[in-house]
mmCIF file of C-alpha atoms in Angstrom:
data_model
loop_
_atom_site.group_PDB
_atom_site.id
_atom_site.type_symbol
_atom_site.label_atom_id
_atom_site.label_comp_id
_atom_site.label_asym_id
_atom_site.label_seq_id
_atom_site.Cartn_x
_atom_site.Cartn_y
_atom_site.Cartn_z
ATOM 1 C CA UNK A 128 82.172 114.664 122.196
ATOM 2 C CA UNK A 129 83.567 111.087 122.474
ATOM 3 C CA UNK A 130 80.314 109.655 123.781
ATOM 4 C CA UNK A 131 78.322 111.133 120.919
ATOM 5 C CA UNK A 132 80.597 109.337 118.483
ATOM 6 C CA UNK A 133 80.536 106.106 120.518
ATOM 7 C CA UNK A 134 76.695 105.975 120.315
ATOM 8 C CA UNK A 135 76.378 103.876 123.437
ATOM 9 C CA UNK A 136 72.636 103.561 122.757
ATOM 10 C CA UNK A 137 73.546 101.211 119.903
ATOM 11 C CA UNK A 138 75.743 98.939 121.958
ATOM 12 C CA UNK A 139 74.491 95.339 122.346
ATOM 13 C CA UNK A 140 74.758 95.682 126.135
ATOM 14 C CA UNK A 141 73.308 98.823 127.832
ATOM 15 C CA UNK A 142 75.606 100.938 130.003
ATOM 16 C CA UNK A 143 73.412 100.232 133.009
ATOM 17 C CA UNK A 144 74.361 96.565 132.871
ATOM 18 C CA UNK A 145 77.982 97.318 133.723
ATOM 19 C CA UNK A 146 79.214 97.946 137.293
ATOM 20 C CA UNK A 147 79.663 101.513 138.480
ATOM 21 C CA UNK A 148 83.465 101.198 138.386
ATOM 22 C CA UNK A 149 83.592 100.125 134.729
ATOM 23 C CA UNK A 150 85.519 102.238 132.267
ATOM 24 C CA UNK A 151 85.977 102.146 128.525
ATOM 25 C CA UNK A 152 89.656 102.137 127.590
ATOM 26 C CA UNK A 153 92.022 101.697 124.681
ATOM 27 C CA UNK A 154 91.352 101.891 120.975
ATOM 28 C CA UNK A 155 87.644 102.744 121.140
ATOM 29 C CA UNK A 156 88.362 105.876 123.227
ATOM 30 C CA UNK A 157 91.204 106.900 120.958
ATOM 31 C CA UNK A 158 89.223 106.388 117.748
ATOM 32 C CA UNK A 159 86.168 108.130 119.147
ATOM 33 C CA UNK A 160 88.257 111.210 119.880
ATOM 34 C CA UNK A 161 89.649 110.982 116.347
ATOM 35 C CA UNK A 162 86.103 110.534 114.980
ATOM 36 C CA UNK A 163 87.177 107.391 113.106
ATOM 37 C CA UNK A 164 85.033 104.704 114.695
ATOM 38 C CA UNK A 165 83.523 101.979 112.568
ATOM 39 C CA UNK A 166 79.897 100.834 112.866
ATOM 40 C CA UNK A 167 80.561 98.132 115.494
ATOM 41 C CA UNK A 168 83.904 98.976 117.139
ATOM 42 C CA UNK A 169 85.698 96.569 119.438
ATOM 43 C CA UNK A 170 84.959 97.678 123.013
ATOM 44 C CA UNK A 171 87.510 97.215 125.825
ATOM 45 C CA UNK A 172 86.334 97.771 129.372
ATOM 46 C CA UNK A 173 88.055 97.399 132.701
ATOM 47 C CA UNK A 174 86.316 96.589 136.005
ATOM 48 C CA UNK A 175 87.644 96.337 139.522
ATOM 49 C CA UNK A 176 87.230 92.552 139.629
ATOM 50 C CA UNK A 177 85.243 89.590 138.307
ATOM 51 C CA UNK A 178 85.577 90.372 134.645
ATOM 52 C CA UNK A 179 85.064 86.790 133.396
ATOM 53 C CA UNK A 180 82.101 86.277 135.739
ATOM 54 C CA UNK A 181 80.574 89.531 134.467
ATOM 55 C CA UNK A 182 81.159 88.378 130.874
ATOM 56 C CA UNK A 183 79.199 85.172 131.542
ATOM 57 C CA UNK A 184 76.426 87.068 133.357
ATOM 58 C CA UNK A 185 76.010 89.532 130.476
ATOM 59 C CA UNK A 186 75.829 86.606 128.068
ATOM 60 C CA UNK A 187 72.940 85.069 130.003
ATOM 61 C CA UNK A 188 71.071 88.378 130.117
ATOM 62 C CA UNK A 189 71.669 89.696 126.611
ATOM 63 C CA UNK A 190 72.842 86.740 124.561
ATOM 64 C CA UNK A 191 76.089 86.216 122.723
ATOM 65 C CA UNK A 192 78.981 83.882 123.489
ATOM 66 C CA UNK A 193 81.395 84.366 126.396
ATOM 67 C CA UNK A 194 85.068 83.521 125.761
ATOM 68 C CA UNK A 195 87.761 83.213 128.447
ATOM 69 C CA UNK A 196 90.843 84.966 127.027
ATOM 70 C CA UNK A 197 93.099 84.784 130.103
ATOM 71 C CA UNK A 198 91.847 83.074 133.237
ATOM 72 C CA UNK A 199 94.863 84.077 135.339
ATOM 73 C CA UNK A 200 94.502 87.752 134.518
ATOM 74 C CA UNK A 201 90.691 87.620 134.525
ATOM 75 C CA UNK A 202 90.075 88.690 130.961
ATOM 76 C CA UNK A 203 86.974 87.619 128.999
ATOM 77 C CA UNK A 204 85.263 88.498 125.743
ATOM 78 C CA UNK A 205 81.580 88.647 124.847
ATOM 79 C CA UNK A 206 80.909 88.105 121.167
ATOM 80 C CA UNK A 207 77.373 89.374 120.507
ATOM 81 C CA UNK A 208 75.539 90.368 117.326
ATOM 82 C CA UNK A 209 78.686 91.266 115.401
ATOM 83 C CA UNK A 210 80.275 93.120 118.351
ATOM 84 C CA UNK A 211 83.270 92.128 120.461
ATOM 85 C CA UNK A 212 83.210 93.347 124.050
ATOM 86 C CA UNK A 213 86.356 92.629 126.062
ATOM 87 C CA UNK A 214 86.180 92.783 129.849
ATOM 88 C CA UNK A 215 89.351 92.783 131.969
ATOM 89 C CA UNK A 216 90.133 93.072 135.633
ATOM 90 C CA UNK A 217 91.868 96.341 136.369
ATOM 91 C CA UNK A 218 95.648 96.166 136.761
ATOM 92 C CA UNK A 219 96.628 97.801 140.009
ATOM 93 C CA UNK A 220 94.524 99.504 142.684
ATOM 94 C CA UNK A 221 93.008 102.215 140.530
ATOM 95 C CA UNK A 222 92.110 103.152 136.988
ATOM 96 C CA UNK A 223 95.228 105.414 136.913
ATOM 97 C CA UNK A 224 97.383 102.411 137.858
ATOM 98 C CA UNK A 225 95.870 100.424 135.004
ATOM 99 C CA UNK A 226 96.494 103.170 132.464
ATOM 100 C CA UNK A 227 100.104 103.549 133.687
ATOM 101 C CA UNK A 228 100.830 99.991 132.450
ATOM 102 C CA UNK A 229 99.671 100.615 128.851
ATOM 103 C CA UNK A 230 101.812 101.036 125.764
ATOM 104 C CA UNK A 231 101.208 104.461 124.155
ATOM 105 C CA UNK A 232 99.675 107.606 125.547
ATOM 106 C CA UNK A 233 96.899 107.615 122.959
ATOM 107 C CA UNK A 234 95.867 104.184 124.247
ATOM 108 C CA UNK A 235 96.138 105.222 127.886
ATOM 109 C CA UNK A 236 92.877 107.175 128.159
ATOM 110 C CA UNK A 237 89.636 106.059 129.702
ATOM 111 C CA UNK A 238 85.987 107.054 129.824
ATOM 112 C CA UNK A 239 84.314 106.038 133.107
ATOM 113 C CA UNK A 240 80.828 104.769 132.342
ATOM 114 C CA UNK A 241 79.395 106.351 135.484
ATOM 115 C CA UNK A 242 80.915 109.791 134.726
ATOM 116 C CA UNK A 243 80.067 110.482 131.136
ATOM 117 C CA UNK A 244 81.622 113.992 131.177
ATOM 118 C CA UNK A 245 85.061 112.842 132.332
ATOM 119 C CA UNK A 246 88.071 111.763 130.270
ATOM 120 C CA UNK A 247 90.773 110.166 132.349
ATOM 121 C CA UNK A 248 93.999 111.139 130.565
ATOM 122 C CA UNK A 249 97.019 111.076 132.952
ATOM 123 C CA UNK A 250 99.649 110.834 130.201
ATOM 124 C CA UNK A 251 98.699 113.550 127.733
ATOM 125 C CA UNK A 252 97.086 111.246 125.200
ATOM 126 C CA UNK A 253 94.572 113.865 124.040
ATOM 127 C CA UNK A 254 97.327 116.385 123.395
ATOM 128 C CA UNK A 255 99.305 113.768 121.437
ATOM 129 C CA UNK A 256 96.200 112.989 119.387
ATOM 130 C CA UNK A 257 95.841 116.649 118.532
ATOM 131 C CA UNK A 258 99.533 116.802 117.575
ATOM 132 C CA UNK A 259 99.201 113.543 115.669
ATOM 133 C CA UNK A 260 102.114 112.062 117.550
ATOM 134 C CA UNK A 261 102.692 108.554 118.927
ATOM 135 C CA UNK A 262 104.461 108.523 122.272
ATOM 136 C CA UNK A 263 105.256 105.459 124.401
ATOM 137 C CA UNK A 264 104.551 105.762 128.114
ATOM 138 C CA UNK A 265 107.878 104.245 129.157
ATOM 139 C CA UNK A 266 110.630 102.016 127.813
ATOM 140 C CA UNK A 267 109.758 99.279 130.296
ATOM 141 C CA UNK A 268 106.161 99.259 129.153
ATOM 142 C CA UNK A 269 107.260 98.329 125.638
ATOM 143 C CA UNK A 270 109.404 95.511 127.045
ATOM 144 C CA UNK A 271 106.485 94.162 129.136
ATOM 145 C CA UNK A 272 105.117 92.912 125.824
ATOM 146 C CA UNK A 273 107.695 93.253 122.993
ATOM 147 C CA UNK A 274 104.890 93.081 120.406
ATOM 148 C CA UNK A 275 104.335 96.719 121.387
ATOM 149 C CA UNK A 276 107.522 97.591 119.510
ATOM 150 C CA UNK A 277 105.961 96.547 116.184
ATOM 151 C CA UNK A 278 102.591 97.882 117.237
ATOM 152 C CA UNK A 279 104.087 101.317 117.472
ATOM 153 C CA UNK A 280 105.084 101.247 113.837
ATOM 154 C CA UNK A 281 101.711 99.866 112.885
ATOM 155 C CA UNK A 282 99.744 102.443 114.871
ATOM 156 C CA UNK A 283 101.812 105.333 113.449
ATOM 157 C CA UNK A 284 101.020 104.057 109.941
ATOM 158 C CA UNK A 285 97.362 103.347 110.650
ATOM 159 C CA UNK A 286 96.679 106.663 112.339
ATOM 160 C CA UNK A 287 99.059 108.594 110.031
ATOM 161 C CA UNK A 288 100.946 109.851 113.122
ATOM 162 C CA UNK A 289 104.613 110.731 113.641
ATOM 163 C CA UNK A 290 106.593 108.526 115.994
ATOM 164 C CA UNK A 291 108.163 110.429 118.869
ATOM 165 C CA UNK A 292 111.977 110.373 118.575
ATOM 166 C CA UNK A 293 112.518 108.803 121.960
ATOM 167 C CA UNK A 294 109.922 106.152 121.244
ATOM 168 C CA UNK A 295 111.522 105.388 117.889
ATOM 169 C CA UNK A 296 114.855 104.979 119.631
ATOM 170 C CA UNK A 297 113.411 102.461 122.095
ATOM 171 C CA UNK A 298 111.856 100.437 119.322
ATOM 172 C CA UNK A 299 115.097 100.233 117.424
ATOM 173 C CA UNK A 300 117.171 99.489 120.558
ATOM 174 C CA UNK A 301 115.031 96.524 121.525
ATOM 175 C CA UNK A 302 114.104 95.092 118.120
ATOM 176 C CA UNK A 303 115.648 91.731 118.862
ATOM 177 C CA UNK A 304 113.087 91.258 121.638
ATOM 178 C CA UNK A 305 110.418 90.730 118.989
ATOM 179 C CA UNK A 306 111.812 87.251 118.405
ATOM 180 C CA UNK A 307 110.333 86.193 121.739
ATOM 181 C CA UNK A 308 106.763 87.002 120.583
ATOM 182 C CA UNK A 309 104.531 84.268 119.157
ATOM 183 C CA UNK A 310 104.610 84.340 115.379
ATOM 184 C CA UNK A 311 100.839 84.529 115.080
ATOM 185 C CA UNK A 312 100.777 87.791 117.068
ATOM 186 C CA UNK A 313 103.531 89.303 114.947
ATOM 187 C CA UNK A 314 101.719 88.297 111.778
ATOM 188 C CA UNK A 315 98.435 89.846 112.996
ATOM 189 C CA UNK A 316 100.248 93.178 113.444
ATOM 190 C CA UNK A 317 101.905 92.933 110.034
ATOM 191 C CA UNK A 318 98.554 92.236 108.358
ATOM 192 C CA UNK A 319 97.074 95.343 109.975
ATOM 193 C CA UNK A 320 100.159 97.310 108.889
ATOM 194 C CA UNK A 321 99.818 96.140 105.304
ATOM 195 C CA UNK A 322 96.224 97.367 105.336
ATOM 196 C CA UNK A 323 96.946 100.795 106.798
ATOM 197 C CA UNK A 324 96.977 104.041 104.787
ATOM 198 C CA UNK A 325 100.724 104.526 105.304
ATOM 199 C CA UNK A 326 101.534 100.825 105.164
ATOM 200 C CA UNK A 327 104.257 101.433 102.636
ATOM 201 C CA UNK A 328 106.179 103.779 104.938
ATOM 202 C CA UNK A 329 105.563 101.483 107.896
ATOM 203 C CA UNK A 330 106.985 98.447 106.142
ATOM 204 C CA UNK A 331 110.031 100.432 104.994
ATOM 205 C CA UNK A 332 110.544 101.437 108.608
ATOM 206 C CA UNK A 333 110.301 97.804 109.668
ATOM 207 C CA UNK A 334 112.954 96.879 107.108
ATOM 208 C CA UNK A 335 115.224 99.751 108.103
ATOM 209 C CA UNK A 336 114.910 98.939 111.779
ATOM 210 C CA UNK A 337 115.268 95.155 111.436
ATOM 211 C CA UNK A 338 111.831 94.320 112.802
ATOM 212 C CA UNK A 339 111.002 91.600 110.232
ATOM 213 C CA UNK A 340 112.244 88.027 109.656
ATOM 214 C CA UNK A 341 115.038 87.906 107.072
ATOM 215 C CA UNK A 342 113.694 87.464 103.534
ATOM 216 C CA UNK A 343 115.329 87.503 100.069
ATOM 217 C CA UNK A 344 114.288 90.832 98.589
ATOM 218 C CA UNK A 345 112.733 90.857 95.127
ATOM 219 C CA UNK A 346 113.984 94.435 94.735
ATOM 220 C CA UNK A 347 114.217 97.551 96.871
ATOM 221 C CA UNK A 348 110.791 98.238 98.343
ATOM 222 C CA UNK A 349 108.947 100.152 95.621
ATOM 223 C CA UNK A 350 105.850 102.316 96.014
ATOM 224 C CA UNK A 351 102.718 100.374 96.782
ATOM 225 C CA UNK A 352 100.118 103.041 97.421
ATOM 226 C CA UNK A 353 96.409 103.553 96.828
ATOM 227 C CA UNK A 354 97.285 106.309 94.369
ATOM 228 C CA UNK A 355 99.418 103.939 92.382
ATOM 229 C CA UNK A 356 96.706 101.260 92.388
ATOM 230 C CA UNK A 357 94.154 103.834 91.227
ATOM 231 C CA UNK A 358 96.420 104.924 88.365
ATOM 232 C CA UNK A 359 96.465 101.308 87.182
ATOM 233 C CA UNK A 360 92.693 101.242 87.120
ATOM 234 C CA UNK A 361 91.969 99.309 90.344
ATOM 235 C CA UNK A 362 88.702 100.085 92.074
ATOM 236 C CA UNK A 363 88.677 100.878 95.812
ATOM 237 C CA UNK A 364 87.584 97.319 96.578
ATOM 238 C CA UNK A 365 90.275 95.811 94.322
ATOM 239 C CA UNK A 366 92.828 98.080 95.937
ATOM 240 C CA UNK A 367 91.801 96.960 99.463
ATOM 241 C CA UNK A 368 92.462 93.358 98.437
ATOM 242 C CA UNK A 369 95.515 93.740 96.218
ATOM 243 C CA UNK A 370 97.602 96.259 98.175
ATOM 244 C CA UNK A 371 97.931 94.299 101.441
ATOM 245 C CA UNK A 372 98.975 91.145 99.565
ATOM 246 C CA UNK A 373 101.483 92.970 97.418
ATOM 247 C CA UNK A 374 102.947 94.695 100.442
ATOM 248 C CA UNK A 375 103.226 91.456 102.342
ATOM 249 C CA UNK A 376 104.927 89.762 99.398
ATOM 250 C CA UNK A 377 107.373 92.671 99.156
ATOM 251 C CA UNK A 378 108.811 91.981 102.604
ATOM 252 C CA UNK A 379 108.145 88.304 103.363
ATOM 253 C CA UNK A 380 108.454 85.018 101.456
ATOM 254 C CA UNK A 381 106.971 81.603 102.157
ATOM 255 C CA UNK A 382 109.543 80.570 104.807
ATOM 256 C CA UNK A 383 109.205 83.914 106.555
ATOM 257 C CA UNK A 384 105.454 83.502 106.739
ATOM 258 C CA UNK A 385 105.884 79.901 107.906
ATOM 259 C CA UNK A 386 108.123 81.209 110.707
ATOM 260 C CA UNK A 387 105.251 83.509 111.688
ATOM 261 C CA UNK A 388 102.801 80.551 111.690
ATOM 262 C CA UNK A 389 100.683 81.940 108.860
ATOM 263 C CA UNK A 390 98.046 79.877 107.125
ATOM 264 C CA UNK A 391 99.188 77.699 104.245
ATOM 265 C CA UNK A 392 96.813 79.628 102.012
ATOM 266 C CA UNK A 393 98.578 82.929 102.693
ATOM 267 C CA UNK A 394 102.014 81.323 102.191
ATOM 268 C CA UNK A 395 100.809 79.947 98.836
ATOM 269 C CA UNK A 396 99.354 83.255 97.677
ATOM 270 C CA UNK A 397 102.560 85.162 98.596
ATOM 271 C CA UNK A 398 104.838 82.537 97.035
ATOM 272 C CA UNK A 399 102.876 82.538 93.803
ATOM 273 C CA UNK A 400 102.811 86.299 93.539
ATOM 274 C CA UNK A 401 106.538 86.521 94.200
ATOM 275 C CA UNK A 402 107.170 83.769 91.602
ATOM 276 C CA UNK A 403 105.400 85.670 88.834
ATOM 277 C CA UNK A 404 106.966 88.998 89.884
ATOM 278 C CA UNK A 405 110.355 87.354 89.507
ATOM 279 C CA UNK A 406 109.464 85.528 86.327
ATOM 280 C CA UNK A 407 108.206 88.636 84.546
ATOM 281 C CA UNK A 408 110.721 91.056 86.027
ATOM 282 C CA UNK A 409 110.331 94.797 86.462
ATOM 283 C CA UNK A 410 111.394 96.157 83.088
ATOM 284 C CA UNK A 411 108.799 94.857 80.601
ATOM 285 C CA UNK A 412 106.427 92.586 82.572
ATOM 286 C CA UNK A 413 103.444 93.038 80.251
ATOM 287 C CA UNK A 414 105.407 92.163 77.129
ATOM 288 C CA UNK A 415 106.999 89.128 78.790
ATOM 289 C CA UNK A 416 103.562 87.947 80.016
ATOM 290 C CA UNK A 417 102.116 88.243 76.528
ATOM 291 C CA UNK A 418 105.033 86.282 75.110
ATOM 292 C CA UNK A 419 104.789 83.316 77.482
ATOM 293 C CA UNK A 420 104.182 79.866 76.039
ATOM 294 C CA UNK A 421 100.504 78.983 76.223
ATOM 295 C CA UNK A 422 100.949 76.415 78.969
ATOM 296 C CA UNK A 423 102.820 78.878 81.173
ATOM 297 C CA UNK A 424 100.397 81.701 80.431
ATOM 298 C CA UNK A 425 97.562 79.435 81.524
ATOM 299 C CA UNK A 426 99.487 78.559 84.690
ATOM 300 C CA UNK A 427 99.855 82.299 85.488
ATOM 301 C CA UNK A 428 96.075 82.775 85.426
ATOM 302 C CA UNK A 429 95.316 79.530 87.282
ATOM 303 C CA UNK A 430 97.803 80.285 90.074
ATOM 304 C CA UNK A 431 97.060 83.950 90.590
ATOM 305 C CA UNK A 432 93.323 83.796 89.957
ATOM 306 C CA UNK A 433 91.697 86.452 92.179
ATOM 307 C CA UNK A 434 95.139 87.873 93.118
ATOM 308 C CA UNK A 435 96.040 89.009 89.616
ATOM 309 C CA UNK A 436 95.494 92.724 90.433
ATOM 310 C CA UNK A 437 98.354 92.519 92.923
ATOM 311 C CA UNK A 438 100.653 91.551 90.056
ATOM 312 C CA UNK A 439 99.559 94.545 87.977
ATOM 313 C CA UNK A 440 100.433 97.239 90.504
ATOM 314 C CA UNK A 441 103.893 97.865 88.980
ATOM 315 C CA UNK A 442 102.867 97.376 85.344
ATOM 316 C CA UNK A 443 102.561 100.264 82.926
ATOM 317 C CA UNK A 444 99.121 101.742 83.316
ATOM 318 C CA UNK A 445 97.824 100.928 79.804
ATOM 319 C CA UNK A 446 98.747 97.244 80.063
ATOM 320 C CA UNK A 447 97.451 96.975 83.608
ATOM 321 C CA UNK A 448 94.074 98.491 82.645
ATOM 322 C CA UNK A 449 93.792 96.198 79.624
ATOM 323 C CA UNK A 450 94.440 93.095 81.716
ATOM 324 C CA UNK A 451 92.048 94.316 84.401
ATOM 325 C CA UNK A 452 89.258 94.685 81.868
ATOM 326 C CA UNK A 453 89.655 91.074 80.848
ATOM 327 C CA UNK A 454 90.081 89.874 84.459
ATOM 328 C CA UNK A 455 86.838 91.573 85.422
ATOM 329 C CA UNK A 456 84.940 89.511 82.812
ATOM 330 C CA UNK A 457 84.043 86.244 84.511
ATOM 331 C CA UNK A 458 83.386 84.665 81.119
ATOM 332 C CA UNK A 459 86.957 85.249 79.879
ATOM 333 C CA UNK A 460 88.229 81.695 79.638
ATOM 334 C CA UNK A 461 91.910 82.568 79.766
ATOM 335 C CA UNK A 462 91.754 84.950 82.719
ATOM 336 C CA UNK A 463 89.376 82.594 84.544
ATOM 337 C CA UNK A 464 90.419 79.084 83.495
ATOM 338 C CA UNK A 465 88.064 76.230 84.267
ATOM 339 C CA UNK A 466 87.567 72.682 83.156
ATOM 340 C CA UNK A 467 86.138 72.327 79.666
ATOM 341 C CA UNK A 468 84.553 69.040 80.705
ATOM 342 C CA UNK A 469 84.856 67.092 83.936
ATOM 343 C CA UNK A 470 86.664 63.815 84.456
ATOM 344 C CA UNK A 471 83.494 61.860 85.136
ATOM 345 C CA UNK A 472 82.102 62.830 81.727
ATOM 346 C CA UNK A 473 85.269 61.825 79.999
ATOM 347 C CA UNK A 474 85.358 58.491 81.776
ATOM 348 C CA UNK A 475 81.721 57.822 80.907
ATOM 349 C CA UNK A 476 81.823 59.012 77.250
ATOM 350 C CA UNK A 477 85.244 57.654 76.295
ATOM 351 C CA UNK A 478 85.594 54.679 78.590
ATOM 352 C CA UNK A 479 88.606 56.061 80.462
ATOM 353 C CA UNK A 480 89.780 55.261 83.924
ATOM 354 C CA UNK A 481 91.150 57.581 86.565
ATOM 355 C CA UNK A 482 94.844 57.806 85.690
ATOM 356 C CA UNK A 483 97.689 60.235 84.949
ATOM 357 C CA UNK A 484 96.564 60.066 81.335
ATOM 358 C CA UNK A 485 93.141 61.414 82.315
ATOM 359 C CA UNK A 486 94.788 64.240 84.250
ATOM 360 C CA UNK A 487 96.922 65.194 81.243
ATOM 361 C CA UNK A 488 93.854 65.139 78.979
ATOM 362 C CA UNK A 489 91.936 67.426 81.336
ATOM 363 C CA UNK A 490 94.889 69.834 81.369
ATOM 364 C CA UNK A 491 95.049 69.788 77.575
ATOM 365 C CA UNK A 492 91.324 70.529 77.237
ATOM 366 C CA UNK A 493 91.567 73.399 79.706
ATOM 367 C CA UNK A 494 94.385 74.857 77.618
ATOM 368 C CA UNK A 495 92.383 74.483 74.418
ATOM 369 C CA UNK A 496 89.359 76.197 75.989
ATOM 370 C CA UNK A 497 91.432 79.003 77.494
ATOM 371 C CA UNK A 498 92.727 79.946 74.036
ATOM 372 C CA UNK A 499 89.376 79.651 72.282
ATOM 373 C CA UNK A 500 89.866 76.397 70.433
ATOM 374 C CA UNK A 501 86.885 74.512 71.883
ATOM 375 C CA UNK A 502 83.188 74.804 71.058
ATOM 376 C CA UNK A 503 81.028 73.388 73.881
ATOM 377 C CA UNK A 504 80.910 69.890 75.307
ATOM 378 C CA UNK A 505 80.700 68.246 71.891
ATOM 379 C CA UNK A 506 83.803 70.072 70.717
ATOM 380 C CA UNK A 507 85.612 69.088 73.915
ATOM 381 C CA UNK A 508 84.808 65.413 73.387
ATOM 382 C CA UNK A 509 85.966 65.538 69.794
ATOM 383 C CA UNK A 510 89.285 67.127 70.774
ATOM 384 C CA UNK A 511 89.629 64.558 73.567
ATOM 385 C CA UNK A 512 89.269 61.738 71.036
ATOM 386 C CA UNK A 513 91.878 63.307 68.803
ATOM 387 C CA UNK A 514 94.265 63.720 71.716
ATOM 388 C CA UNK A 515 93.771 60.114 72.788
ATOM 389 C CA UNK A 516 94.529 58.907 69.263
ATOM 390 C CA UNK A 517 97.780 60.846 69.221
ATOM 391 C CA UNK A 518 98.670 59.674 72.718
ATOM 392 C CA UNK A 519 98.041 56.050 71.725
ATOM 393 C CA UNK A 520 100.296 56.410 68.650
ATOM 394 C CA UNK A 521 103.031 57.892 70.837
ATOM 395 C CA UNK A 522 102.851 54.822 73.092
#
């Protein structure tokens, strides 16, 4: 059944190109058995030896780019036509030895390429899949790479599985070990968790178990679900973009993300969303937003831009839907602020020089345009002249 789902005939490298001892392991096996594979799943294969050399050989034969992931442990990756094929030297003397070192039973199954009718499952992974249960192989396996502690929470949320009680106890007992893991790796797991179907429950579990960097809470973690997003009028695509950001902002702030070595862009997006959530509060956010001074209302739309739907998730449904309708209109000049006229035109037409005054004028014209008080370039130039006259008189 797994091989029919895996559709090996579509792989960018034919099965015959791999050595006889090669076996498919990990997430692709698990997801094939769950019938939840995407169109180009990541493939993880183990071989007896020479994984990096094999990776380079396959690249020469079939194309793609070979990448050395870990020279000491002999792990390479072939990136080819939208696929990612990881090749690793087997840990231990046998495939069973290799599987014994893995994290969770559902990830400790293998499909030997030379024996298509065989599933190697020494730890009951298939039974746990059928019971929708996540079970760690051993406490020491989790400690071999403490990221596996957080991964357990993420996998349970992603697969919509229950965490085995013993496994949950190990994760909580050793939570402090997560601090030894590189921030980038922790962040990658958190981003996957925020995108998962039960991401809300997973994040709450992370908070309850102390798995996250300390962060000033905006409020107790409130529901952030696909159902809630749909009730506010968000489309599936909008939900896929807004929910992960809102969930991330609910548990981490800028300093927390900086600690995890996130991009500056993500830090900025989270900080801005948190700022406006705090500014508008939870009681009457729509009314407060409508009552903002024009300059601050413009700032809201400039700063949130494409992330506005994430702000609307906790708004009353009628107000959220009304704002979404305007946000979806790319011609709405308030919800999509842009320069009424560029600085070069102002300098050329009005004889201005680059200066703080020019910046203030551009900001003024954007505000006028956002609230419908400008009519084309000619109108913008006329308003600019009026503003300059007033500014000169003030001086």
